[in-house]
Coordinates of C-alpha atoms in Angstrom, one line a residue:
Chain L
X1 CA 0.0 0.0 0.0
X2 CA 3.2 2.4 0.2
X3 CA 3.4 2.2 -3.4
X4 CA -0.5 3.8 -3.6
X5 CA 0.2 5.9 -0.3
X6 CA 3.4 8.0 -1.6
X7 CA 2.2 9.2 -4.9
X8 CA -1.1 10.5 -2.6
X9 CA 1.1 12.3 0.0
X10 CA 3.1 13.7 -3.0
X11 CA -0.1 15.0 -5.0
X12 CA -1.2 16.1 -1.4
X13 CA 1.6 18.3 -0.9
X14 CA 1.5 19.3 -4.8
X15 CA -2.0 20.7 -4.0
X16 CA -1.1 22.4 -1.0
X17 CA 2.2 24.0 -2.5
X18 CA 0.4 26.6 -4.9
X19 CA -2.8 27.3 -2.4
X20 CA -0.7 28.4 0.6
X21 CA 2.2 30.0 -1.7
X22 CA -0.5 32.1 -2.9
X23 CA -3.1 32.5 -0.2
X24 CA -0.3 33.1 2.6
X25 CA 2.7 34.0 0.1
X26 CA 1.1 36.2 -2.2
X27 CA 3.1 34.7 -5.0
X28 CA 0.4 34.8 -7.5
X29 CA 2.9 35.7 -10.5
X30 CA 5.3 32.7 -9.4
X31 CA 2.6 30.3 -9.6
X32 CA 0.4 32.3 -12.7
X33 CA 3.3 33.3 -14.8
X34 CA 6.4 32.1 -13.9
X35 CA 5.9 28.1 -13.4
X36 CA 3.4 27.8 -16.1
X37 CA 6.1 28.8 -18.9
X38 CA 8.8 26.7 -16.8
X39 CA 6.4 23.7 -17.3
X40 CA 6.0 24.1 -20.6
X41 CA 9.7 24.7 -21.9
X42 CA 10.6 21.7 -20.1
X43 CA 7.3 19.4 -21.4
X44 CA 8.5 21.0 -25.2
X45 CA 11.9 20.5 -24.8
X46 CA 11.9 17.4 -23.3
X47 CA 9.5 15.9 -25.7
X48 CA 11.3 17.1 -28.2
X49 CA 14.6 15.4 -26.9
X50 CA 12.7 12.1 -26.0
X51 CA 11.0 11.7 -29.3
X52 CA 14.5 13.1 -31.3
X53 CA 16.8 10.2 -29.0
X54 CA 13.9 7.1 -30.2
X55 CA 13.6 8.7 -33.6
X56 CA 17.8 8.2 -34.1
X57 CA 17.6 4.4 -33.0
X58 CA 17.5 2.3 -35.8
X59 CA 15.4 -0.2 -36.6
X60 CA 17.0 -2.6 -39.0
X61 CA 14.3 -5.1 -39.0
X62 CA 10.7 -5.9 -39.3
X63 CA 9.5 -6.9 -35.7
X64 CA 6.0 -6.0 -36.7
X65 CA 3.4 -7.9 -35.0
X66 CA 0.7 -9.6 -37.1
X67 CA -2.8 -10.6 -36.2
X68 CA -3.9 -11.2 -40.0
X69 CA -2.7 -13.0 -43.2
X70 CA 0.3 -11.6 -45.0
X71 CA 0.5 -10.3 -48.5
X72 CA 1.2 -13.2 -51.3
X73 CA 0.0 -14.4 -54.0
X74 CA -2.4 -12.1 -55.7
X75 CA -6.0 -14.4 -55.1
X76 CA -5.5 -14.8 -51.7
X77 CA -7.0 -12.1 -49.6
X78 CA -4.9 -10.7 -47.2
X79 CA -5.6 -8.3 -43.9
X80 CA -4.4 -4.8 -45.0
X81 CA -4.8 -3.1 -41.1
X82 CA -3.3 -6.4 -38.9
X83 CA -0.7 -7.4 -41.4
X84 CA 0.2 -4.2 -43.6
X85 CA 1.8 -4.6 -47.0
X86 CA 3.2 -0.6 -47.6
X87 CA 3.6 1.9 -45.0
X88 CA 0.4 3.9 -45.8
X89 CA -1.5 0.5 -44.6
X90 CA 1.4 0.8 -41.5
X91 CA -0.1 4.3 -40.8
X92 CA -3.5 3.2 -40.9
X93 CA -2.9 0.6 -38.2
X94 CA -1.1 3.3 -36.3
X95 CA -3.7 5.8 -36.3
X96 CA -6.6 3.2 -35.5
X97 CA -4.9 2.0 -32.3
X98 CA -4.1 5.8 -31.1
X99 CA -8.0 6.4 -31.7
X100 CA -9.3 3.1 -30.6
X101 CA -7.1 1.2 -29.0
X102 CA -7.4 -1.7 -31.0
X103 CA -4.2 -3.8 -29.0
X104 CA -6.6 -3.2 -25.7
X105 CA -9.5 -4.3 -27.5
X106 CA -7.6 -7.8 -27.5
X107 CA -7.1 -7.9 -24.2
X108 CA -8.0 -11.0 -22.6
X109 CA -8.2 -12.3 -19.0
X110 CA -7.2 -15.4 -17.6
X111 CA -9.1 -17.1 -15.0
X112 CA -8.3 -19.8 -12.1
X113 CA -12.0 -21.5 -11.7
X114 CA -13.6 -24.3 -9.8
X115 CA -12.9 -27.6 -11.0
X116 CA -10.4 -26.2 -11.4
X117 CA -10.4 -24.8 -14.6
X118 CA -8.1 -22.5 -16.4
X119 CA -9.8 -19.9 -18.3
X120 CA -9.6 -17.2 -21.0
X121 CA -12.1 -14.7 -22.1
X122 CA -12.0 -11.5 -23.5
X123 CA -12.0 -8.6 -21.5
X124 CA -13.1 -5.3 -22.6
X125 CA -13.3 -3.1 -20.0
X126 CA -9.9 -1.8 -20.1
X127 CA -10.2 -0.8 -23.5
X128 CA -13.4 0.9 -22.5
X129 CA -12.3 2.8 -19.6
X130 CA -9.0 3.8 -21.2
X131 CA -11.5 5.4 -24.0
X132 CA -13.3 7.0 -22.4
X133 CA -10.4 8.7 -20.5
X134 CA -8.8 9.6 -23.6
X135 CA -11.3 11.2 -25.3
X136 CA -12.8 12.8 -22.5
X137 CA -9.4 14.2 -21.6
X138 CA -8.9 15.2 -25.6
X139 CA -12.3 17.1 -25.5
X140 CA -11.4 18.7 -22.3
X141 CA -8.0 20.1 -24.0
X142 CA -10.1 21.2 -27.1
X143 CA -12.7 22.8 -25.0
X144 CA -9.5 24.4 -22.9
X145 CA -8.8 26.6 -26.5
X146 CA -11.1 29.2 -25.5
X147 CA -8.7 30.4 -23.0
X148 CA -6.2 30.7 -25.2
X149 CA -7.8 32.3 -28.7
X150 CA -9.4 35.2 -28.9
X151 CA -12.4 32.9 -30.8
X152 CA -13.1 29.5 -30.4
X153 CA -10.9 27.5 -33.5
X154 CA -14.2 26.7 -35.9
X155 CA -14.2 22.8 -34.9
X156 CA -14.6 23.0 -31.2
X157 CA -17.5 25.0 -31.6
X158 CA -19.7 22.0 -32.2
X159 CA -17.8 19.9 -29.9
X160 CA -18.2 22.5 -26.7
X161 CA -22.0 22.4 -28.0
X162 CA -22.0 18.7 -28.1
X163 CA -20.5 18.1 -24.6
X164 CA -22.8 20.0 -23.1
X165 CA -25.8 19.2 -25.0
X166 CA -27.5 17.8 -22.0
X167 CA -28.2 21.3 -20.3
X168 CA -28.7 19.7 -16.7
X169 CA -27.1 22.8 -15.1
X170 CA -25.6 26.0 -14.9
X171 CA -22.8 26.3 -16.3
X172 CA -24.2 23.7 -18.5
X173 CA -23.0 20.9 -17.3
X174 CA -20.0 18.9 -19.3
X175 CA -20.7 15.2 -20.2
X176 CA -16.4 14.5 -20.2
X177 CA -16.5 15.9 -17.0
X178 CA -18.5 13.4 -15.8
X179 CA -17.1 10.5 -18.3
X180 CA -13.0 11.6 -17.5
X181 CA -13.6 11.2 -13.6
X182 CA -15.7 7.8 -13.7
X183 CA -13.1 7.0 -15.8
X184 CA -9.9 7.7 -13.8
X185 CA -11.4 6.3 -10.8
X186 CA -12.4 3.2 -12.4
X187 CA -8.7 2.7 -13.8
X188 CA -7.1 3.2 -10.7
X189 CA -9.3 1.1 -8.4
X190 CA -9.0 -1.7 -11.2
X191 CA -5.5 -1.3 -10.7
X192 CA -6.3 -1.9 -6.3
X193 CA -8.7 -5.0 -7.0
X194 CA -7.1 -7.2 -9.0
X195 CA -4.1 -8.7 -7.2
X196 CA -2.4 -9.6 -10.2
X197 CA -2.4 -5.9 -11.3
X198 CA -1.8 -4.3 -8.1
X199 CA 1.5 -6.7 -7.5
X200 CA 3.1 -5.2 -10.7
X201 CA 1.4 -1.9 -10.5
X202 CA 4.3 1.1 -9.4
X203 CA 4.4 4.1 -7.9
X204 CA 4.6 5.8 -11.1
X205 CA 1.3 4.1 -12.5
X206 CA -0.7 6.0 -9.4
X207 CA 1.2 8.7 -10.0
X208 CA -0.3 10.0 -13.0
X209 CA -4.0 8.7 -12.3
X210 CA -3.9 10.7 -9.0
X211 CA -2.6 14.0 -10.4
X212 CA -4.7 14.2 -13.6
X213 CA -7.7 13.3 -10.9
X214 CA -6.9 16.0 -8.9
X215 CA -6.3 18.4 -12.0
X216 CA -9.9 17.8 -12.7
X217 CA -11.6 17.5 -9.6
X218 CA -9.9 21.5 -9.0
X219 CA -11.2 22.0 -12.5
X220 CA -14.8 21.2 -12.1
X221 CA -14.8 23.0 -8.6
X222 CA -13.4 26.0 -10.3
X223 CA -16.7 26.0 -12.7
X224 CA -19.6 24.6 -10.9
X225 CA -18.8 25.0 -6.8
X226 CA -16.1 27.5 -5.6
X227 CA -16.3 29.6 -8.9
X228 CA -13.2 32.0 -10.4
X229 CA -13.5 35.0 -12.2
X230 CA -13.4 34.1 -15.3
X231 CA -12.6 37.1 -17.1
X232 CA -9.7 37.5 -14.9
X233 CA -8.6 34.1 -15.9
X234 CA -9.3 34.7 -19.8
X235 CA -7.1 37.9 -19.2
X236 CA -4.1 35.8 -17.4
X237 CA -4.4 32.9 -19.9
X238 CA -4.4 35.2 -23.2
X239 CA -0.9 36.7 -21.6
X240 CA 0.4 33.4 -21.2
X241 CA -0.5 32.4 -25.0
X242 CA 1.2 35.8 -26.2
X243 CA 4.4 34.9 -24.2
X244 CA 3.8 38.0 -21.8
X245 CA 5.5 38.3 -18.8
X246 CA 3.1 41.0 -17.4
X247 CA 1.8 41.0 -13.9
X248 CA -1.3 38.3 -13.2
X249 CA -4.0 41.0 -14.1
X250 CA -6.2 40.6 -11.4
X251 CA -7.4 38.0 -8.2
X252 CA -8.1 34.7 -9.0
X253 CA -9.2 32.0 -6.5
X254 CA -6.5 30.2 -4.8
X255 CA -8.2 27.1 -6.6
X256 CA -7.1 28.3 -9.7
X257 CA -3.4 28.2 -9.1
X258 CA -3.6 24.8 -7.7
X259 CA -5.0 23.7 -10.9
X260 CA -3.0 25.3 -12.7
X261 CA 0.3 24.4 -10.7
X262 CA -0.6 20.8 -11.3
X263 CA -1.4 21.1 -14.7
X264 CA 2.6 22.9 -15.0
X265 CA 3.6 20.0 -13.2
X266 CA 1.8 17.3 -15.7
X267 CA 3.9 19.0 -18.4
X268 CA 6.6 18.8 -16.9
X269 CA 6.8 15.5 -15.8
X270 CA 5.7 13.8 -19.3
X271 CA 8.7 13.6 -20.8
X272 CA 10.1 11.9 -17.5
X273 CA 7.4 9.5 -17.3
X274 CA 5.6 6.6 -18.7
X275 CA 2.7 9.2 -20.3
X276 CA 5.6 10.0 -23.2
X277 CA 3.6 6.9 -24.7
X278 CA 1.2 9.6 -26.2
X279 CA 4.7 10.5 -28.1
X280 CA 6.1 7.2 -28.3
X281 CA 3.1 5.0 -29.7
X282 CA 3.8 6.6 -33.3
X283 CA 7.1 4.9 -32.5
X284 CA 6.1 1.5 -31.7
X285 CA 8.2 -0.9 -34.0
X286 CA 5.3 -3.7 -33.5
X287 CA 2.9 -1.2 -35.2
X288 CA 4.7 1.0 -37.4
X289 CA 6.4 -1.5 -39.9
X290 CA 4.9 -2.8 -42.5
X291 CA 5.6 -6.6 -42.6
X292 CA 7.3 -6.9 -45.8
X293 CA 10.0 -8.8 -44.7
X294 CA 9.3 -11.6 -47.8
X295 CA 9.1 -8.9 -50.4
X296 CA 12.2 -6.8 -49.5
X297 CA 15.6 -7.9 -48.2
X298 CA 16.1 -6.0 -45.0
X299 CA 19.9 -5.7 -43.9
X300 CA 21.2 -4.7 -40.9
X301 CA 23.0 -1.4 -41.6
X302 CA 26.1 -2.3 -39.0
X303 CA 26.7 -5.1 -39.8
X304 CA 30.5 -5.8 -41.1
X305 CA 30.7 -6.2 -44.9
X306 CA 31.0 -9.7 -45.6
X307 CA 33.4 -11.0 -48.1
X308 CA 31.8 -13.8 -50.0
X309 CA 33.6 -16.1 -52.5
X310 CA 31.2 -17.5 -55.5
X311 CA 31.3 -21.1 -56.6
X312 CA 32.2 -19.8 -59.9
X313 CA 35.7 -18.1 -58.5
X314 CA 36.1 -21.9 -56.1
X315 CA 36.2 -23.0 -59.8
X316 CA 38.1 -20.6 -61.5
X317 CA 41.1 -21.3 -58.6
X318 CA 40.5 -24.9 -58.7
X319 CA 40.0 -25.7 -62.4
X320 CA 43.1 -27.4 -62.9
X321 CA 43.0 -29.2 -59.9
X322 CA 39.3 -30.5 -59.9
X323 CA 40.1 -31.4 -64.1
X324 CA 42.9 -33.7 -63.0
X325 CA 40.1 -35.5 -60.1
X326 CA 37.8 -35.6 -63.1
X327 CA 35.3 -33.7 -60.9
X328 CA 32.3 -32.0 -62.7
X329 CA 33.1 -28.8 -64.2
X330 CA 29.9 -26.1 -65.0
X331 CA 32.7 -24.2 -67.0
X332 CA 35.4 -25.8 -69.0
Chain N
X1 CA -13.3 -13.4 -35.3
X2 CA -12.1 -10.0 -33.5
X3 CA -13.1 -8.6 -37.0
X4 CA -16.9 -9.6 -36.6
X5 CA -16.6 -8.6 -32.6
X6 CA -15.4 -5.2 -33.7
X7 CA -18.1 -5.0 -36.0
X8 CA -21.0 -6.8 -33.4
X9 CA -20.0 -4.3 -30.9
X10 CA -19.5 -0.9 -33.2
X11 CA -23.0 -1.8 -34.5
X12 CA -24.5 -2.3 -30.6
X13 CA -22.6 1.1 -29.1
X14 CA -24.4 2.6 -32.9
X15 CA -27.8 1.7 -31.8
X16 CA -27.4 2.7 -28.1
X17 CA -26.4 6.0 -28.8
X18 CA -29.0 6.4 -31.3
X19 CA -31.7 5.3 -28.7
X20 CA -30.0 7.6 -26.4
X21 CA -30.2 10.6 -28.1
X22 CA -33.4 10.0 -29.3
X23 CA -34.4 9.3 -25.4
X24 CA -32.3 12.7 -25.0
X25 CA -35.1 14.7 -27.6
X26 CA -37.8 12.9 -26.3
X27 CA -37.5 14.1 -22.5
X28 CA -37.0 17.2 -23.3
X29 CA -40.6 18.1 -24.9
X30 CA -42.8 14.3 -24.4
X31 CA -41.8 12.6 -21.3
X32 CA -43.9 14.9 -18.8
X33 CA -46.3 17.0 -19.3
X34 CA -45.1 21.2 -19.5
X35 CA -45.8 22.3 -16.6
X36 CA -48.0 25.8 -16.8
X37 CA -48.5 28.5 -15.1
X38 CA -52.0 29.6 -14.0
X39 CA -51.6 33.0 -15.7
X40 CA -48.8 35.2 -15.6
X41 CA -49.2 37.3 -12.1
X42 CA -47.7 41.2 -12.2
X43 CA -45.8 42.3 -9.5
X44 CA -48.2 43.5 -7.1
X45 CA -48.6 47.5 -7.7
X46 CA -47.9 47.7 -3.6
X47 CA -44.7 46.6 -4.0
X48 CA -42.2 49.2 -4.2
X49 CA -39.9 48.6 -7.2
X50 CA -36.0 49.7 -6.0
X51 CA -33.8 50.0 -9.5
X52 CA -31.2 52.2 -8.2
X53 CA -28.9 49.3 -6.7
X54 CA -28.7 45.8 -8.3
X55 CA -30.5 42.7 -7.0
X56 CA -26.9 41.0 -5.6
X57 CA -23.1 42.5 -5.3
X58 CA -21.3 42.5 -8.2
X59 CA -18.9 39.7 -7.3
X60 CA -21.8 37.6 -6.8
X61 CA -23.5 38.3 -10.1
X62 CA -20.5 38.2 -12.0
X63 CA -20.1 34.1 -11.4
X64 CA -23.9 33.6 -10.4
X65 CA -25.8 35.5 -12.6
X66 CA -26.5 32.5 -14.6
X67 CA -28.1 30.4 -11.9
X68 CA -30.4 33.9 -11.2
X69 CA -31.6 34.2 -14.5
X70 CA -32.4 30.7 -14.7
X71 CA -34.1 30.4 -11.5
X72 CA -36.3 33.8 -12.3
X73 CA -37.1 31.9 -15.8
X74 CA -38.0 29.1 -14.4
X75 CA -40.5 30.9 -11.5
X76 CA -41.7 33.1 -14.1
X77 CA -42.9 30.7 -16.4
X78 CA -43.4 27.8 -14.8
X79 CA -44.6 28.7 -11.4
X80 CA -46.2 32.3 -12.4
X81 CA -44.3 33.6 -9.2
X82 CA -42.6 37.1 -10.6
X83 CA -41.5 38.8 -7.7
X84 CA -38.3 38.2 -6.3
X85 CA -37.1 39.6 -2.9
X86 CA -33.6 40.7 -2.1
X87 CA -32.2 39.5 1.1
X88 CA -32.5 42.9 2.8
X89 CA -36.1 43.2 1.6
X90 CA -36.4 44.9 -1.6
X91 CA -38.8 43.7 -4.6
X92 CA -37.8 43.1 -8.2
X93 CA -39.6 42.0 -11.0
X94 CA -38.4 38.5 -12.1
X95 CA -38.1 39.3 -15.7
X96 CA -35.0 40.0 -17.9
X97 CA -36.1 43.6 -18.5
X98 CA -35.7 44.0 -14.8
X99 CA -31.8 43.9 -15.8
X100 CA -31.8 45.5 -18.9
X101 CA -33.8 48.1 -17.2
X102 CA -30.3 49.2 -16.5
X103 CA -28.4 47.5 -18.2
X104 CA -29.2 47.9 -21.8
X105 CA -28.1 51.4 -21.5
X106 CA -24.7 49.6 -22.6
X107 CA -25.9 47.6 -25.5
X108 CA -22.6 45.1 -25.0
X109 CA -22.8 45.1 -21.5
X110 CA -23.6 41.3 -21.9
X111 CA -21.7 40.6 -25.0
X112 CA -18.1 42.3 -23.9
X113 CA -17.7 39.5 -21.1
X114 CA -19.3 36.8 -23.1
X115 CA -17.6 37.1 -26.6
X116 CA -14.1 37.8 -24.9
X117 CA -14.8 34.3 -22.5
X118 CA -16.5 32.5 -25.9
X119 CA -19.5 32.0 -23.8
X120 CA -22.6 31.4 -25.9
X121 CA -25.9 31.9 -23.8
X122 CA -28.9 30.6 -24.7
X123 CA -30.5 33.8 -23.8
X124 CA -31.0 35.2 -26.7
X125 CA -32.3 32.1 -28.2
X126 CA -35.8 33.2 -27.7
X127 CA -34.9 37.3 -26.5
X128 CA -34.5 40.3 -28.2
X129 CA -30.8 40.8 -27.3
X130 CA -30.1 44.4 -26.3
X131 CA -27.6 44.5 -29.2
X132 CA -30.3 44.1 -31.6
X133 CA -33.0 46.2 -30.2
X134 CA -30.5 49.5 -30.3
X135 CA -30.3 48.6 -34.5

């Protein structure tokens, strides 16, 4: 339970850093202007470097993982997503497991039953929590745009509309609000209940959950209990997009800070972490290669030149020799 | 196999949200009766109408406006009760002119906070928005 336990105390204290720096500290343009551009030099830069470092490593072979027939001969049919001929079918595969999770979709879980019996069936909730989270957490960035344009970009116009379509309250209420907490609590208690999980689960698999909970717990506080001034906010945010380092232009609620500290501290700590998977899953050998491996010769580029000696020169030194054994001879 | 699963289940989560949103229209106008009022009741002439101060502080109806309006619309309309009393005993009409009473004198005295936070109220859905009326 340490391993759940320390990543709490540490979100704990991350909350409490921010509310009594600015409540008791005043320090409303450390924690407004100062970290927030920290956070996100070091998330850019440090993506950048993380995703430059994989992008160098070479990949000499296909190690592409199949789950359909290959391409051969023209008549038979073969799977164009789960075993992809050219790289555009690669792509394709790529782009279908960032937006639906197809791996997860395989998941399956084994069972230990009476009898006893040894079981496997397919499991879909993981895929379903994990996309729910995802898009509910994508909808929540797009929706964040309108702190940070002066107008909405044209496309998450009908998305805001469509998130709050339900009009339960005032602010209209925000189906992902509702859909990223379930979410996130269901994927970290999954990670509590199942022994299996929680015995390889780490410190820095709570980590994450915790924090991006607590970013959107302060965020739905912020709009629908303790509210902010939102102009205020607007006005500090449009600074921050125009690289200003003018003073925060007005009181905020402490609650803003906090979610805003953590938020600076998400950034920063991607490129440290296991969420540099949102970078690295364009990278993932298993899906990005097209298995070709029958088609096209694939040689390691490091490996030593090798010197190879033809039958037809073995001949051409041995001639005389191998006439006089009245061996065969392909050329007299 | 996955293929047909994938296909089963995109099929299933197509016809739940379909019933879902159609569930979604439905409540909104068929599921209960509208509620109406017996007839719309005027502020009683007794009652002294204050308009030199605003129903709440400024801090409060900067985040809660919303929730007021709502409230008085739904009073209004649905319960015919149009008189709302401030706290320290004044009388307003629970209408929307009550606040343009005043505040229409600045024809984007909604629309400077709401275009610069891209808030879209649904206000003006069915309202003459003060921006319009001064054309």
């Amino acid at each position: 339970m340490k391993k759940v336990l320390i990543p709490f105390v540490m979100v704990a204290v991350l909350v409490a850093i921010p509310y009594v720096g600015v409540t008791a500290g005043g320090q409303a343009y450390l924690f407004g202007v100062i970290v927030p551009y920290t956070a996100a030099a070091i998330f850019l830069l440090g993506f950048l470097y993380r995703m430059i470092d994989w992008l160098k490593r070479p990949v000499p072979f296909r190690i592409t993982t199949t789950a359909g027939q290959e391409k051969t001969l023209d008549w038979i049919p073969y799977n164009r997503i789960d075993s992809p001929a050219t790289p555009m079918q690669a792509w394709v595969r790529i782009l279908l497991e960032v937006f639906f999770f197809r791996s997860l979709f395989r998941n399956t879980k084994a069972e230990l039953r009476e009898g006893p019996s040894f079981t496997f069936a397919s499991s879909k909730w993981l895929w379903m929590g994990g996309l729910a989270f995802h898009w509910s957490l994508l909808v929540i960035v797009l929706r964040h745009t309108r702190f940070f344009f002066a107008e909405l970009p044209g496309f998450v116009q009908p998305i805001e509309v469509a998130d709050r379509f339900m009009e339960l309250t005032l602010p209209a209420f925000y189906l992902t609000d509702a859909l990223v907490l379930a979410a996130i609590t269901f994927l970290f208690v999954r990670r509590l209940r199942d022994v299996k999980l929680s015995v390889i689960s780490l410190p820095t698999d709570y980590f994450p959950l915790l924090l991006i909970g607590s970013i959107a717990v302060a965020g739905v506080l912020m709009r629908y209990v303790d509210k902010v001034d939102i102009m205020t906010v607007k006005a500090l945010t449009m600074n921050l997009a125009q690289f200003s380092f003018d003073p925060v232009p007005g009181d905020i609620g402490p609650i803003f800070y906090v979610h805003l500290f953590l938020v600076s501290v998400l950034m920063a700590y991607i490129p440290f972490s296991k969420l540099m998977h949102m970078g690295g899953i364009f990278l993932s050998p298993t899906r990005n290669l097209c298995n070709n491996s029958r088609e096209k010769r694939h040689v390691n580029p490091w490996n030593k030149p090798i010197k190879f000696r033809t039958y037809a020169e073995y001949e051409d030194e041995f001639r005389e020799k191998m006439k006089k054994a009245k061996l065969p001879l392909e050329k007299e | 196999m996955s293929n047909r699963i994938s296909t089963i289940l995109a099929f299933v989560i197509a016809v739940i949200m379909f019933v879902a949103a159609w569930f979604f229209m439905q409540s909104g106008d068929g599921a209960s009766a509208p509620a109406r009022a017996e007839a719309p009741v005027a502020a009683p002439k007794e009652v002294p109408i204050d308009s030199t101060r605003c129903v709440a502080s400024t801090e409060w109806m900067k985040s809660h406006h919303m929730q007021l309006l709502n409230q008085w619309r739904h009073d209004s309309v649905r319960e015919g009760n149009r008189t709302y009393a401030t706290p320290d005993g004044r009388h307003f009409d629970k209408s929307l002119n009550t606040c343009l009473g005043c505040h229409a004198s600045n024809p984007m005295f909604c629309f400077m906070c709401h275009e610069y936070a891209n808030v879209k109220p649904t206000c003006w859905n069915c309202h003459i928005s003060p921006m319009e009326a001064t054309k």
